CSV table of C-alpha atoms and ligand atoms in Angstrom, one decimal:
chain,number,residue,atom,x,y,z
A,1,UNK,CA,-88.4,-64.1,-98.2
A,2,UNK,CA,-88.9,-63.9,-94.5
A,3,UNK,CA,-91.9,-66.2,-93.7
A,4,UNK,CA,-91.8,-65.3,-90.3
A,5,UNK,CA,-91.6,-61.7,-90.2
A,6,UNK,CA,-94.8,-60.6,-89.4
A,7,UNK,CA,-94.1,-62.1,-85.9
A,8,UNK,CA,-91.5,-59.0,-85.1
A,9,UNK,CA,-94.8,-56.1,-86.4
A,10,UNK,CA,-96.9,-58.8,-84.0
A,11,UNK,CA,-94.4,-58.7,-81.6
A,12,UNK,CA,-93.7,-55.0,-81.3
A,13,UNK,CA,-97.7,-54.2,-81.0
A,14,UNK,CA,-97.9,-56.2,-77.7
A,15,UNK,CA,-95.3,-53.9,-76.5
A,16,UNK,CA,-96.6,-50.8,-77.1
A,17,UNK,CA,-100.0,-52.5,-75.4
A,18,UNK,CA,-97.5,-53.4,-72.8
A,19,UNK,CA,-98.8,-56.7,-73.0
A,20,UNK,CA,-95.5,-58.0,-74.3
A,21,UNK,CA,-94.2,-61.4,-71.9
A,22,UNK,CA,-91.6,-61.9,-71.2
A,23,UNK,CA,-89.9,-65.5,-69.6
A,24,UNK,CA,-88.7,-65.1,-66.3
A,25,UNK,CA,-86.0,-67.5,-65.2
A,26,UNK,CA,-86.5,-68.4,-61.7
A,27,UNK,CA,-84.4,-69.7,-58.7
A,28,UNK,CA,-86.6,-71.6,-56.1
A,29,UNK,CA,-84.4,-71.1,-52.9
A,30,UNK,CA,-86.0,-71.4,-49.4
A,31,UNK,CA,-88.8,-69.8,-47.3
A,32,UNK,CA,-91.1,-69.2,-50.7
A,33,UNK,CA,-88.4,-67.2,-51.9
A,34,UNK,CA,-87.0,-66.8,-55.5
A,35,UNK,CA,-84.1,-65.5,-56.9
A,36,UNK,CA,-85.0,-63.8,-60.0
A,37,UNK,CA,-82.0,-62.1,-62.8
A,38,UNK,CA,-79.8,-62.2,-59.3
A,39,UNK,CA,-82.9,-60.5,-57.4
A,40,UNK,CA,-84.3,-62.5,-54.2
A,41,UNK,CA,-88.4,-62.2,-54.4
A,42,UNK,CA,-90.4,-63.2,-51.7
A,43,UNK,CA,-92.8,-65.2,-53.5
A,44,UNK,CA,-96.3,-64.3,-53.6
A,45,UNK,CA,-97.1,-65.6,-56.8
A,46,UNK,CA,-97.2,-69.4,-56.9
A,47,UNK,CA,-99.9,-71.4,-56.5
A,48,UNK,CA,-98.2,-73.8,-53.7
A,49,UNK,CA,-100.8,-73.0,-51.6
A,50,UNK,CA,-100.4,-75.6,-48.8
A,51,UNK,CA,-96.3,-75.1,-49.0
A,52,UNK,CA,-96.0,-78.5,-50.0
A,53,UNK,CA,-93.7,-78.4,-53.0
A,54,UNK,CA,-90.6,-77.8,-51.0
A,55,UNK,CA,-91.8,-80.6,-48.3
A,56,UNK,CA,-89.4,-83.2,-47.8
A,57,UNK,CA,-91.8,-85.9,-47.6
A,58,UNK,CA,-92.2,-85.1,-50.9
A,59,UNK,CA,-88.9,-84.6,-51.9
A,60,UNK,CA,-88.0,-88.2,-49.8
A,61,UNK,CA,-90.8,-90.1,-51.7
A,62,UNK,CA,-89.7,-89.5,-55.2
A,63,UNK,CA,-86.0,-90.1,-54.2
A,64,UNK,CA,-87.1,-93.1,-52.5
A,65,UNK,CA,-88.7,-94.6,-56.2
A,66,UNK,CA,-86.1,-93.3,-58.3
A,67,UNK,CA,-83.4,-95.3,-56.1
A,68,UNK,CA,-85.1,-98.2,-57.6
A,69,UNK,CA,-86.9,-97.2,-60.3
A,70,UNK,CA,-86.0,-95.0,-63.7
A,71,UNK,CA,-87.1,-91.2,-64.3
A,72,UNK,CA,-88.9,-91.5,-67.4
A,73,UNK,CA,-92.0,-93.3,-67.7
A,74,UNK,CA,-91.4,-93.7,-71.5
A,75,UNK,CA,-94.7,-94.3,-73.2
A,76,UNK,CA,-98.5,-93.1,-72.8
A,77,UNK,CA,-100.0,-94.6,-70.0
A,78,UNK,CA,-102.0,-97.5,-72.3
A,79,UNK,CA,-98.7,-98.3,-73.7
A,80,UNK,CA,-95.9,-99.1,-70.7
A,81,UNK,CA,-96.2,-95.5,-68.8
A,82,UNK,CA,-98.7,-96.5,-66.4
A,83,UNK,CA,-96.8,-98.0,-63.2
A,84,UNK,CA,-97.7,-99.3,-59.8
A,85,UNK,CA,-97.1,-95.2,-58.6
A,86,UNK,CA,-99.8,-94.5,-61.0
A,87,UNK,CA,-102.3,-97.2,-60.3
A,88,UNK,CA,-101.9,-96.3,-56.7
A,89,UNK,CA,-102.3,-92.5,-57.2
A,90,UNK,CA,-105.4,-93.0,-58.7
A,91,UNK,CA,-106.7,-95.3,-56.2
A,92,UNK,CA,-105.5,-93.3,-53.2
A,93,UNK,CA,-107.2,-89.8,-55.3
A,94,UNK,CA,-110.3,-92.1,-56.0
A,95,UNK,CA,-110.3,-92.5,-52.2
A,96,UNK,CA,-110.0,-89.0,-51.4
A,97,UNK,CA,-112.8,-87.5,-53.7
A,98,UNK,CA,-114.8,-90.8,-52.3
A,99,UNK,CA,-115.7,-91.4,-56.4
A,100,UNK,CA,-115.1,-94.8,-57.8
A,101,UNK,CA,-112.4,-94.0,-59.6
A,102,UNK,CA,-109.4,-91.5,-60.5
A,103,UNK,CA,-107.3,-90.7,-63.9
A,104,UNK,CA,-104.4,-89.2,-63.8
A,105,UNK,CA,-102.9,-87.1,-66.5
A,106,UNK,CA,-99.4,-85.7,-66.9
A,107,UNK,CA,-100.9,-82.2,-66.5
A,108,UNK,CA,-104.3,-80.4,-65.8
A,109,UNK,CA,-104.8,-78.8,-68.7
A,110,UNK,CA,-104.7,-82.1,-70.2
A,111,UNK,CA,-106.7,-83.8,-68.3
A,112,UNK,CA,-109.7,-80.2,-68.8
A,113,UNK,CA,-109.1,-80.8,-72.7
A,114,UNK,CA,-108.8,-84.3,-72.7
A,115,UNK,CA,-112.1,-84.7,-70.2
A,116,UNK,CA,-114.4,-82.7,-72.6
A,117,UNK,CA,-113.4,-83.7,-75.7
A,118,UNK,CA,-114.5,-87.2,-74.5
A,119,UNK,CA,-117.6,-86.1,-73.5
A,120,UNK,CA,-118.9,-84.2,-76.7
A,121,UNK,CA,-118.1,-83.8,-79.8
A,122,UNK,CA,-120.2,-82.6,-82.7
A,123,UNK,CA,-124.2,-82.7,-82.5
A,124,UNK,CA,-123.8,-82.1,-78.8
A,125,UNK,CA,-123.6,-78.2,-76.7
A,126,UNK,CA,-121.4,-77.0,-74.2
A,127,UNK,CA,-122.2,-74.4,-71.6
A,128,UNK,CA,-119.6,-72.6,-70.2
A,129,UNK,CA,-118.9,-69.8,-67.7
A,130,UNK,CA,-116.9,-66.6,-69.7
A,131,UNK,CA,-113.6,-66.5,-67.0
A,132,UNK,CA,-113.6,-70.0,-67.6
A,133,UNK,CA,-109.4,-71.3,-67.6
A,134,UNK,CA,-108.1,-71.7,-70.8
A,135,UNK,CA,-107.9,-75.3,-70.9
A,136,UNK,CA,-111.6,-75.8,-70.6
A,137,UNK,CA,-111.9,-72.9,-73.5
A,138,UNK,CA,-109.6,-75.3,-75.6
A,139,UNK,CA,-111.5,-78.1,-74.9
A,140,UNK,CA,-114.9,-76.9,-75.6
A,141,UNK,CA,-113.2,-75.3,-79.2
A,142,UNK,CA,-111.7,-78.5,-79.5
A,143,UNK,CA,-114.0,-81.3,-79.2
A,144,UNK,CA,-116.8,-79.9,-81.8
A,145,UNK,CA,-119.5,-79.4,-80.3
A,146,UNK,CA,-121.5,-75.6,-80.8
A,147,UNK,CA,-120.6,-73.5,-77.4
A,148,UNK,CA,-123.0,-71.3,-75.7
A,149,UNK,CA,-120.7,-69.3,-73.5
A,150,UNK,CA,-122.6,-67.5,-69.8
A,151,UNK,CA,-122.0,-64.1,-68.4
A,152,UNK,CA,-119.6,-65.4,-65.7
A,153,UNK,CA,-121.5,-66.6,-62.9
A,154,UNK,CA,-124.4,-65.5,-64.0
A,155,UNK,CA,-127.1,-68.5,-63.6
A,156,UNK,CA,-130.1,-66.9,-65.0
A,157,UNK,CA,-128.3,-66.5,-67.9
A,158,UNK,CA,-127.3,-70.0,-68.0
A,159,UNK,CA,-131.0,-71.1,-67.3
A,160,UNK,CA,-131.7,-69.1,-70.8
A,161,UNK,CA,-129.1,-70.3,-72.9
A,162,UNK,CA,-130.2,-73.8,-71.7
A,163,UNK,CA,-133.8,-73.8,-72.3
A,164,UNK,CA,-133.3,-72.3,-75.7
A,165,UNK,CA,-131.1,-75.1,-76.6
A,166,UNK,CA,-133.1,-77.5,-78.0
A,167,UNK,CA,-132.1,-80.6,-80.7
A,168,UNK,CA,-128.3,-81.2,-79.5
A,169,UNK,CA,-127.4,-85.2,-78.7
A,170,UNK,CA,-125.5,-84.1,-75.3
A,171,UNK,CA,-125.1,-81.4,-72.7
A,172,UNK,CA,-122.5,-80.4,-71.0
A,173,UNK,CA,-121.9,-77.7,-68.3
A,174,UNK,CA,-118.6,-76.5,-67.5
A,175,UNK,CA,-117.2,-74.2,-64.9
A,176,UNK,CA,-113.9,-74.0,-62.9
A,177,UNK,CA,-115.3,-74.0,-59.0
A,178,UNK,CA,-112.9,-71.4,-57.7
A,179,UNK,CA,-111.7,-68.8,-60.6
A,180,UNK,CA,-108.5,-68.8,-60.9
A,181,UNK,CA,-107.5,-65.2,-61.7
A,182,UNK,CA,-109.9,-63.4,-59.4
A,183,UNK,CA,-110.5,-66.1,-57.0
A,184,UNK,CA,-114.4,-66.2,-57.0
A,185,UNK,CA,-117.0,-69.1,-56.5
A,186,UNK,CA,-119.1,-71.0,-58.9
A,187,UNK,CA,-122.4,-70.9,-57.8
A,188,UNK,CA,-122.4,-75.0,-57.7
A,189,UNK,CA,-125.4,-75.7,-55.8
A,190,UNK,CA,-127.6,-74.0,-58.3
A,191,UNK,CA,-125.7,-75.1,-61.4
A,192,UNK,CA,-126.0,-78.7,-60.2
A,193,UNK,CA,-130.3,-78.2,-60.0
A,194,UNK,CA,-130.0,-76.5,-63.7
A,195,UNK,CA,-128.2,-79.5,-65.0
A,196,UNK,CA,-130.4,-81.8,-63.2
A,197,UNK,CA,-133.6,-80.0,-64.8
A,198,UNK,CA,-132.0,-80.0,-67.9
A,199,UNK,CA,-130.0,-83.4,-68.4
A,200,UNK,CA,-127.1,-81.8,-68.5
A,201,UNK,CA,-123.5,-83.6,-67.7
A,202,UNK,CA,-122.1,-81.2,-65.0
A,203,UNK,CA,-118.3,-81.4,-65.0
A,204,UNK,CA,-116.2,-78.7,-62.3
A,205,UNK,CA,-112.8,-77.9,-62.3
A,206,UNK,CA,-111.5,-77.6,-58.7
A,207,UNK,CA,-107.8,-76.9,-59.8
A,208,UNK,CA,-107.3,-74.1,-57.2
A,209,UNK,CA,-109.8,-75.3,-54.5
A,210,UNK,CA,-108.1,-79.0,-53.8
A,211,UNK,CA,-106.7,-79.2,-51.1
A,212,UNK,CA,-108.2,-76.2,-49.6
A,213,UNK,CA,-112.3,-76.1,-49.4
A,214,UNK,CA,-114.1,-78.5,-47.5
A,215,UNK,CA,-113.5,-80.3,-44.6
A,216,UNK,CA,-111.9,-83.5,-45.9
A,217,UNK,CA,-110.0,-80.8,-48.3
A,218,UNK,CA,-111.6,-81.9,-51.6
A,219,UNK,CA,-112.6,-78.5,-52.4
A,220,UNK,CA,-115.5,-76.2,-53.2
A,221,UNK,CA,-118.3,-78.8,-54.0
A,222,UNK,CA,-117.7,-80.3,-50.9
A,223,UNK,CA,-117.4,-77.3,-49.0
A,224,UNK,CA,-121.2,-76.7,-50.4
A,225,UNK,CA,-122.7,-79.9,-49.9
A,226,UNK,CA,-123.0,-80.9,-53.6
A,227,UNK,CA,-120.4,-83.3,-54.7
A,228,UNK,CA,-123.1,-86.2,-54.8
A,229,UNK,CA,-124.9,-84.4,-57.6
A,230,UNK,CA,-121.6,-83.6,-59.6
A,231,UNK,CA,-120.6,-86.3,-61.8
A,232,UNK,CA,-117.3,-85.2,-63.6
A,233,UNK,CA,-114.7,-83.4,-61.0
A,234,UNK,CA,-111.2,-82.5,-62.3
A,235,UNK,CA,-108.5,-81.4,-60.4
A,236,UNK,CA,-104.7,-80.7,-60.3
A,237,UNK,CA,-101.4,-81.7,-58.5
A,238,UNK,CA,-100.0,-79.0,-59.5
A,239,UNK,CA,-101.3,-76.3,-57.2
A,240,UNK,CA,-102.7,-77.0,-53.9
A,241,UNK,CA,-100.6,-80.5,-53.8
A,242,UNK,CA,-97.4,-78.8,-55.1
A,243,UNK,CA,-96.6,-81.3,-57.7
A,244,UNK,CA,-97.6,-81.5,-61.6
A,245,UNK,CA,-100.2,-83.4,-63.1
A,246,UNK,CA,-103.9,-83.3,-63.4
A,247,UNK,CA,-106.8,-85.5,-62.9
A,248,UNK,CA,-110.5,-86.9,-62.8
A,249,UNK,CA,-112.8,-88.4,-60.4
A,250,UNK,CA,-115.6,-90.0,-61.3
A,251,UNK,CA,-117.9,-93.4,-61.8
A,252,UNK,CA,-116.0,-96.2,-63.3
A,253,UNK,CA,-117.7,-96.0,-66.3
A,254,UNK,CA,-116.8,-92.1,-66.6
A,255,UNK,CA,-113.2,-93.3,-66.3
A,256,UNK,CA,-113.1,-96.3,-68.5
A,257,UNK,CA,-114.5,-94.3,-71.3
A,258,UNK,CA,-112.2,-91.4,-70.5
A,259,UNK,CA,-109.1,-93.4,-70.8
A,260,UNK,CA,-110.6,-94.9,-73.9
A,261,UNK,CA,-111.2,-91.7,-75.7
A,262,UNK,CA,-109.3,-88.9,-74.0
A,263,UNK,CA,-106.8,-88.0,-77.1
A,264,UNK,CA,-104.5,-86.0,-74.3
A,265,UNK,CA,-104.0,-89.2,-72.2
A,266,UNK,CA,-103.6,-92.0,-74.8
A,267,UNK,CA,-101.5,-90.2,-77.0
A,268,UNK,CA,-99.1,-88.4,-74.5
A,269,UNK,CA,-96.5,-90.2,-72.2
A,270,UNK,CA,-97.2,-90.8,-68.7
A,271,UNK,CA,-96.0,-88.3,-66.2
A,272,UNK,CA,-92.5,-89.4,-64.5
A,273,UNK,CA,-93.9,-92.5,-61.7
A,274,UNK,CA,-91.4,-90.3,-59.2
A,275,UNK,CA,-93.8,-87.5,-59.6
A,276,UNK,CA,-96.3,-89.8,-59.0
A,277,UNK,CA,-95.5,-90.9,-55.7
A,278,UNK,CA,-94.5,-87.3,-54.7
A,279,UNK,CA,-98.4,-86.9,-55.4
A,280,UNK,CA,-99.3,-89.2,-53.3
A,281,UNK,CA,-97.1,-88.5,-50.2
A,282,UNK,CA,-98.6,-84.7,-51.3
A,283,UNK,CA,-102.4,-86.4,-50.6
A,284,UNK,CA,-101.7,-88.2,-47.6
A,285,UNK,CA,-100.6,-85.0,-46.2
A,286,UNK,CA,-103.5,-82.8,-47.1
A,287,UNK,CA,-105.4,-85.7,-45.4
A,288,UNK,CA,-103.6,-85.8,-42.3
A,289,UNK,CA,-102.7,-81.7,-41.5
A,290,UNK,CA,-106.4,-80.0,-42.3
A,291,UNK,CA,-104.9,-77.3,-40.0
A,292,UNK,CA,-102.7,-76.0,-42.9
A,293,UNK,CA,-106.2,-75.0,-45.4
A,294,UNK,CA,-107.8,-73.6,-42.4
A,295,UNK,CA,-104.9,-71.4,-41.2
A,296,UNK,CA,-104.4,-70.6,-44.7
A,297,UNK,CA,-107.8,-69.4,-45.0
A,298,UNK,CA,-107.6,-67.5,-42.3
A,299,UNK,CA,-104.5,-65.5,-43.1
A,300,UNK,CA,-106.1,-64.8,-46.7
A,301,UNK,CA,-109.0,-63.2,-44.5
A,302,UNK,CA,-107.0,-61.0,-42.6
A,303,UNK,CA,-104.6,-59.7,-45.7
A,304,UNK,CA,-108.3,-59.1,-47.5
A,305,UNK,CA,-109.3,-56.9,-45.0
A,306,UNK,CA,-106.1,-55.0,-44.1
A,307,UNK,CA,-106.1,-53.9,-48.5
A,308,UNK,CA,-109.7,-53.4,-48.4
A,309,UNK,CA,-108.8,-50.6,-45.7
A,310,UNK,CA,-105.9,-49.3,-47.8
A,311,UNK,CA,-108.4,-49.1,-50.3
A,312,UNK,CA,-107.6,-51.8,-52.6
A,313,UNK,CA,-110.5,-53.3,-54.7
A,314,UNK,CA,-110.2,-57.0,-53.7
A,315,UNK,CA,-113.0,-57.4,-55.9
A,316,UNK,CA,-115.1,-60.7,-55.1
A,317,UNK,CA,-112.7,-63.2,-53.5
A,318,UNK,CA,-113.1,-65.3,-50.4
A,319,UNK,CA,-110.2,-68.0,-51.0
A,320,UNK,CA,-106.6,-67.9,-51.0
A,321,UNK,CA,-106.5,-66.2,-54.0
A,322,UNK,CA,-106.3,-62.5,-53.9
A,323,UNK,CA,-107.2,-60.5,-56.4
A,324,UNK,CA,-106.0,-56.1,-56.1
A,325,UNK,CA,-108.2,-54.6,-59.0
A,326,UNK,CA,-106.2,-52.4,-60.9
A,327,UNK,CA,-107.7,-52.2,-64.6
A,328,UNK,CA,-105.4,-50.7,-67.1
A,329,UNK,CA,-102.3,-53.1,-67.8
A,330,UNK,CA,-99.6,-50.4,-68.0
A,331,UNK,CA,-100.4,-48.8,-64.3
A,332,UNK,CA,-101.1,-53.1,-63.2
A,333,UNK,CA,-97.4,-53.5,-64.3
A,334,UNK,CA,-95.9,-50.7,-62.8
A,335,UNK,CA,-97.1,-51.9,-59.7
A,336,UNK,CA,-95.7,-54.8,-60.1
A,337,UNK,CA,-92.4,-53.7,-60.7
A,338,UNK,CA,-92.8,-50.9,-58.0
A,339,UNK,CA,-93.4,-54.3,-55.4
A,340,UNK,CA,-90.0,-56.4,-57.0
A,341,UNK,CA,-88.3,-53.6,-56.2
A,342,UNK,CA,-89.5,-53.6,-53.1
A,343,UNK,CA,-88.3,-57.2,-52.8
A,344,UNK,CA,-91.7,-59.1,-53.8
A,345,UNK,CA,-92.9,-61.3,-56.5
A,346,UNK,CA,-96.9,-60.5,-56.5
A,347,UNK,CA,-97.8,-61.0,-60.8
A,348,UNK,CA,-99.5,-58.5,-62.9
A,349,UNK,CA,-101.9,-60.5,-64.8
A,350,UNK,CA,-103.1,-58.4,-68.0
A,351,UNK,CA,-105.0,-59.8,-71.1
A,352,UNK,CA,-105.6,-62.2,-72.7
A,353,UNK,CA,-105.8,-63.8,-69.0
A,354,UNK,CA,-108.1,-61.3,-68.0
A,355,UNK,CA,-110.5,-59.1,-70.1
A,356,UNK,CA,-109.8,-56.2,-71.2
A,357,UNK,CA,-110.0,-53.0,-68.7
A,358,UNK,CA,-110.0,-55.8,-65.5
A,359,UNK,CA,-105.4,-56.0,-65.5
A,360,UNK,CA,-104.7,-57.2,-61.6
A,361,UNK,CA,-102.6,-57.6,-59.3
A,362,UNK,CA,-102.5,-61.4,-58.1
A,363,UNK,CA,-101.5,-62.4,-55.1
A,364,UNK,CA,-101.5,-65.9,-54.0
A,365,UNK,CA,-101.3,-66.8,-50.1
A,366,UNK,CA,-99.4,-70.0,-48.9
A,367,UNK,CA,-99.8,-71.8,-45.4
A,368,UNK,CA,-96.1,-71.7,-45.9
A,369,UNK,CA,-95.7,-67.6,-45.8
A,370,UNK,CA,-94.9,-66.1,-42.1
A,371,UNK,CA,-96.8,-63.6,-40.3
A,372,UNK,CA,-94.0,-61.4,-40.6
A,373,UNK,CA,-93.6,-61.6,-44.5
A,374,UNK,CA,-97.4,-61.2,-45.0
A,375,UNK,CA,-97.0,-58.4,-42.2
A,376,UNK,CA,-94.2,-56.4,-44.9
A,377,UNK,CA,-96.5,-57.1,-47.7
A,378,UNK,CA,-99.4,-55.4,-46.0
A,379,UNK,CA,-97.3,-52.7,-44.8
A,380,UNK,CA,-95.7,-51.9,-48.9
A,381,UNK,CA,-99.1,-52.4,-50.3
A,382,UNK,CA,-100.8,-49.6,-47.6
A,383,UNK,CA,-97.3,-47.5,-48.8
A,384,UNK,CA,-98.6,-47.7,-52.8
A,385,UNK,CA,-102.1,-47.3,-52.0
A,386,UNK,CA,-100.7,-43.4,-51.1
B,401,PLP,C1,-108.7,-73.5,-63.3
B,401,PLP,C2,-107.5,-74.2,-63.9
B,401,PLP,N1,-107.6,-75.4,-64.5
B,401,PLP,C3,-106.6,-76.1,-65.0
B,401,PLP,C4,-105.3,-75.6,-65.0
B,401,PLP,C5,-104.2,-76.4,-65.6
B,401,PLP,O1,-103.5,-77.1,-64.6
B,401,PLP,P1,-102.0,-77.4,-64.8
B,401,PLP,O2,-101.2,-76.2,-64.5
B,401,PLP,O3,-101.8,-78.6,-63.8
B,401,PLP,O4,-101.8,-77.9,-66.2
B,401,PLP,C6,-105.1,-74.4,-64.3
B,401,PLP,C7,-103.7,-73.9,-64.2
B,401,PLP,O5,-103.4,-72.8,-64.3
B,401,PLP,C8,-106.2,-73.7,-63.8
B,401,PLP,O6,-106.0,-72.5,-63.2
């Protein structure tokens, strides 16, 4: 008997859904291009936002520790996988998010499950917005404790679900700051009075807005004048800071009992101490060059404006992230295609990333794109909106 056949009926359904994926193998080559099945994309799909991952400061500082050092860090970090790179990582991000102290994890959805499953567990509630990323999903299903799930971004729903909750050890409220798939806000400053009126732990998840909000770069709670009040930030290196990895910033005590109890960073072996110190050239750059969020920023303005004229629905997005409405998956990824063909990579992102009925078209701006390739963008974009 066939154990596994029920995968090929499984299988053939998501195609006819056309929500079948498929694994694209792809070329890095230069200028944010890629060369995908002998195709070259111009790449407006990655979250590199800040153009860093090809920088080679970056590339020099983790040639630099590997001509002394080894690649693999060979055990979790409370075993012998925590190095000097590490240690000084976490001091240098602890420095940045102006916290006591940093963790870093060998990626950020490890460091969203590991963070929450630490937290709570069972006798305790979680709050969490519904676009919430997927690793926070799997850490609140994860850790135990009973879920109340809030219409996204919808705080007087929150407020409800909060003051009905009643008999539960701990709280904890979870949100990513800047949505990932259509690029919206958290509304932070009122979440951090809701947890404050109801002893809740507040923990964010600035994956997508490091390195880009705020005027030290540290993202959306800064940007908003609330870090003080938010005791739990994670964040990646794998977006903004164009590296891999994840992390969180926090009181010491926060930290020690993270790296006590986080199941995803005792039991998993350290990220490679080369990446490591390619984070950390990545930080000091993002410290030193603030011109590279701001002009970022600005160019995400502009493109938002010129497909809002075509008569794209950019939905609710101020950031870098920008979001083309599109709704049904099939028409999302013919538009898709219709752009590589074109000589773009922009992703169609269809369920179960978004909800059903809300398939887009994602396009993520880098400081590192020219005017003239966001200029040809523009110009094919106004050409489907015909
Ligand atoms: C909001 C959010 N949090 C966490 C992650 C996970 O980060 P990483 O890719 O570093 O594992 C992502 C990545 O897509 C994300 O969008």
């Amino acid at each position: 008997m066939d154990s596994l056949r029920w995968i090929d009926d499984e299988l053939a359904l998501l195609e006819q859904q056309r929500l079948l994926r498929r694994l694209l193998t792809c070329s890095p080559v230069e200028d944010l291009r890629i060369v995908v099945k002998g195709q070259t994309l111009l790449n407006f799909g990655s979250n590199d936002y800040l153009g860093l991952a090809s920088d080679p400061r970056l590339i020099a500082a983790a040639r630099n520790y590997l001509e002394s050092s080894v690649w693999g860090s060979g055990a979790s970090p409370l075993v012998t996988g925590h190095t000097g790179a590490h240690s000084d990582l976490e001091k240098q991000l602890a420095d940045f998010e102006a916290t006591e102290a940093a963790l870093v994890f060998s990626s950020g959805f490890a460091a969203n499950v590991g963070t929450i499953t630490a937290l709570v567990g069972h006798g305790d509630v979680i709050f969490s917005d519904a676009k919430n990323h997927a690793s926070i999903i799997d850490g609140c299903r994860l850790s135990g404790a009973k879920v109340r799930v809030f219409v996204h971004g919808d705080m007087a729903h929150l407020e409800k679900l909060l003051a009905q909750a009643s008999g539960f050890r701990r709280r904890l409220i979870t949100t990513d700051s800047l949505f990932s798939m259509d690029g919206s806000a958290a509304s932070l400053d009122r979440l951090v009075e809701l947890a404050e009126q109801y002893e809740a732990m507040l923990m964010i998840d600035e994956a997508h807005a490091t390195g880009i909000f705020g005027n030290a770069g540290r993202g959306l709670a800064e940007a908003m004048n609330v870090e003080d009040r938010i005791p739990i930030k994670v964040g990646t290196l794998s977006k903004a800071l164009g590296c891999a990895g994840g992390f969180v910033a926090g009181s010491r005590r926060l930290i020690d009992w993270i790296a006590n109890r986080a199941r995803t960073y005792v039991f998993s072996t350290a990220q490679p101490a080369a990446g490591a110190a390619a984070a950390s050239a990545a930080l000091r750059i993002v410290q030193e060059e603030p011109h590279r969020r701001t002009t970022l920023l600005k160019k995400a303005n502009s493109v938002r404006s010129h497909l809002q004229d075509q008569g794209w629905n950019t939905v609710s997005s101020d950031s870098q992230i920008i979001p083309i409405l599109i709704g049904e998956p099939g028409w999302t990824m013919s538009l898709a295609s219709r752009l590589r063909e074109e000589g773009f990579f922009v992703p169609g992102i269809r369920p179960p990333s978004v909800p059903d009925g809300e398939s887009l078209l994602r396009i993520s701006l880098s400081y590192a794109h020219t005017d003239q390739q966001i200029e040809t963008l523009v110009q094919t974009m106004g050409q489907l909106a015909r």
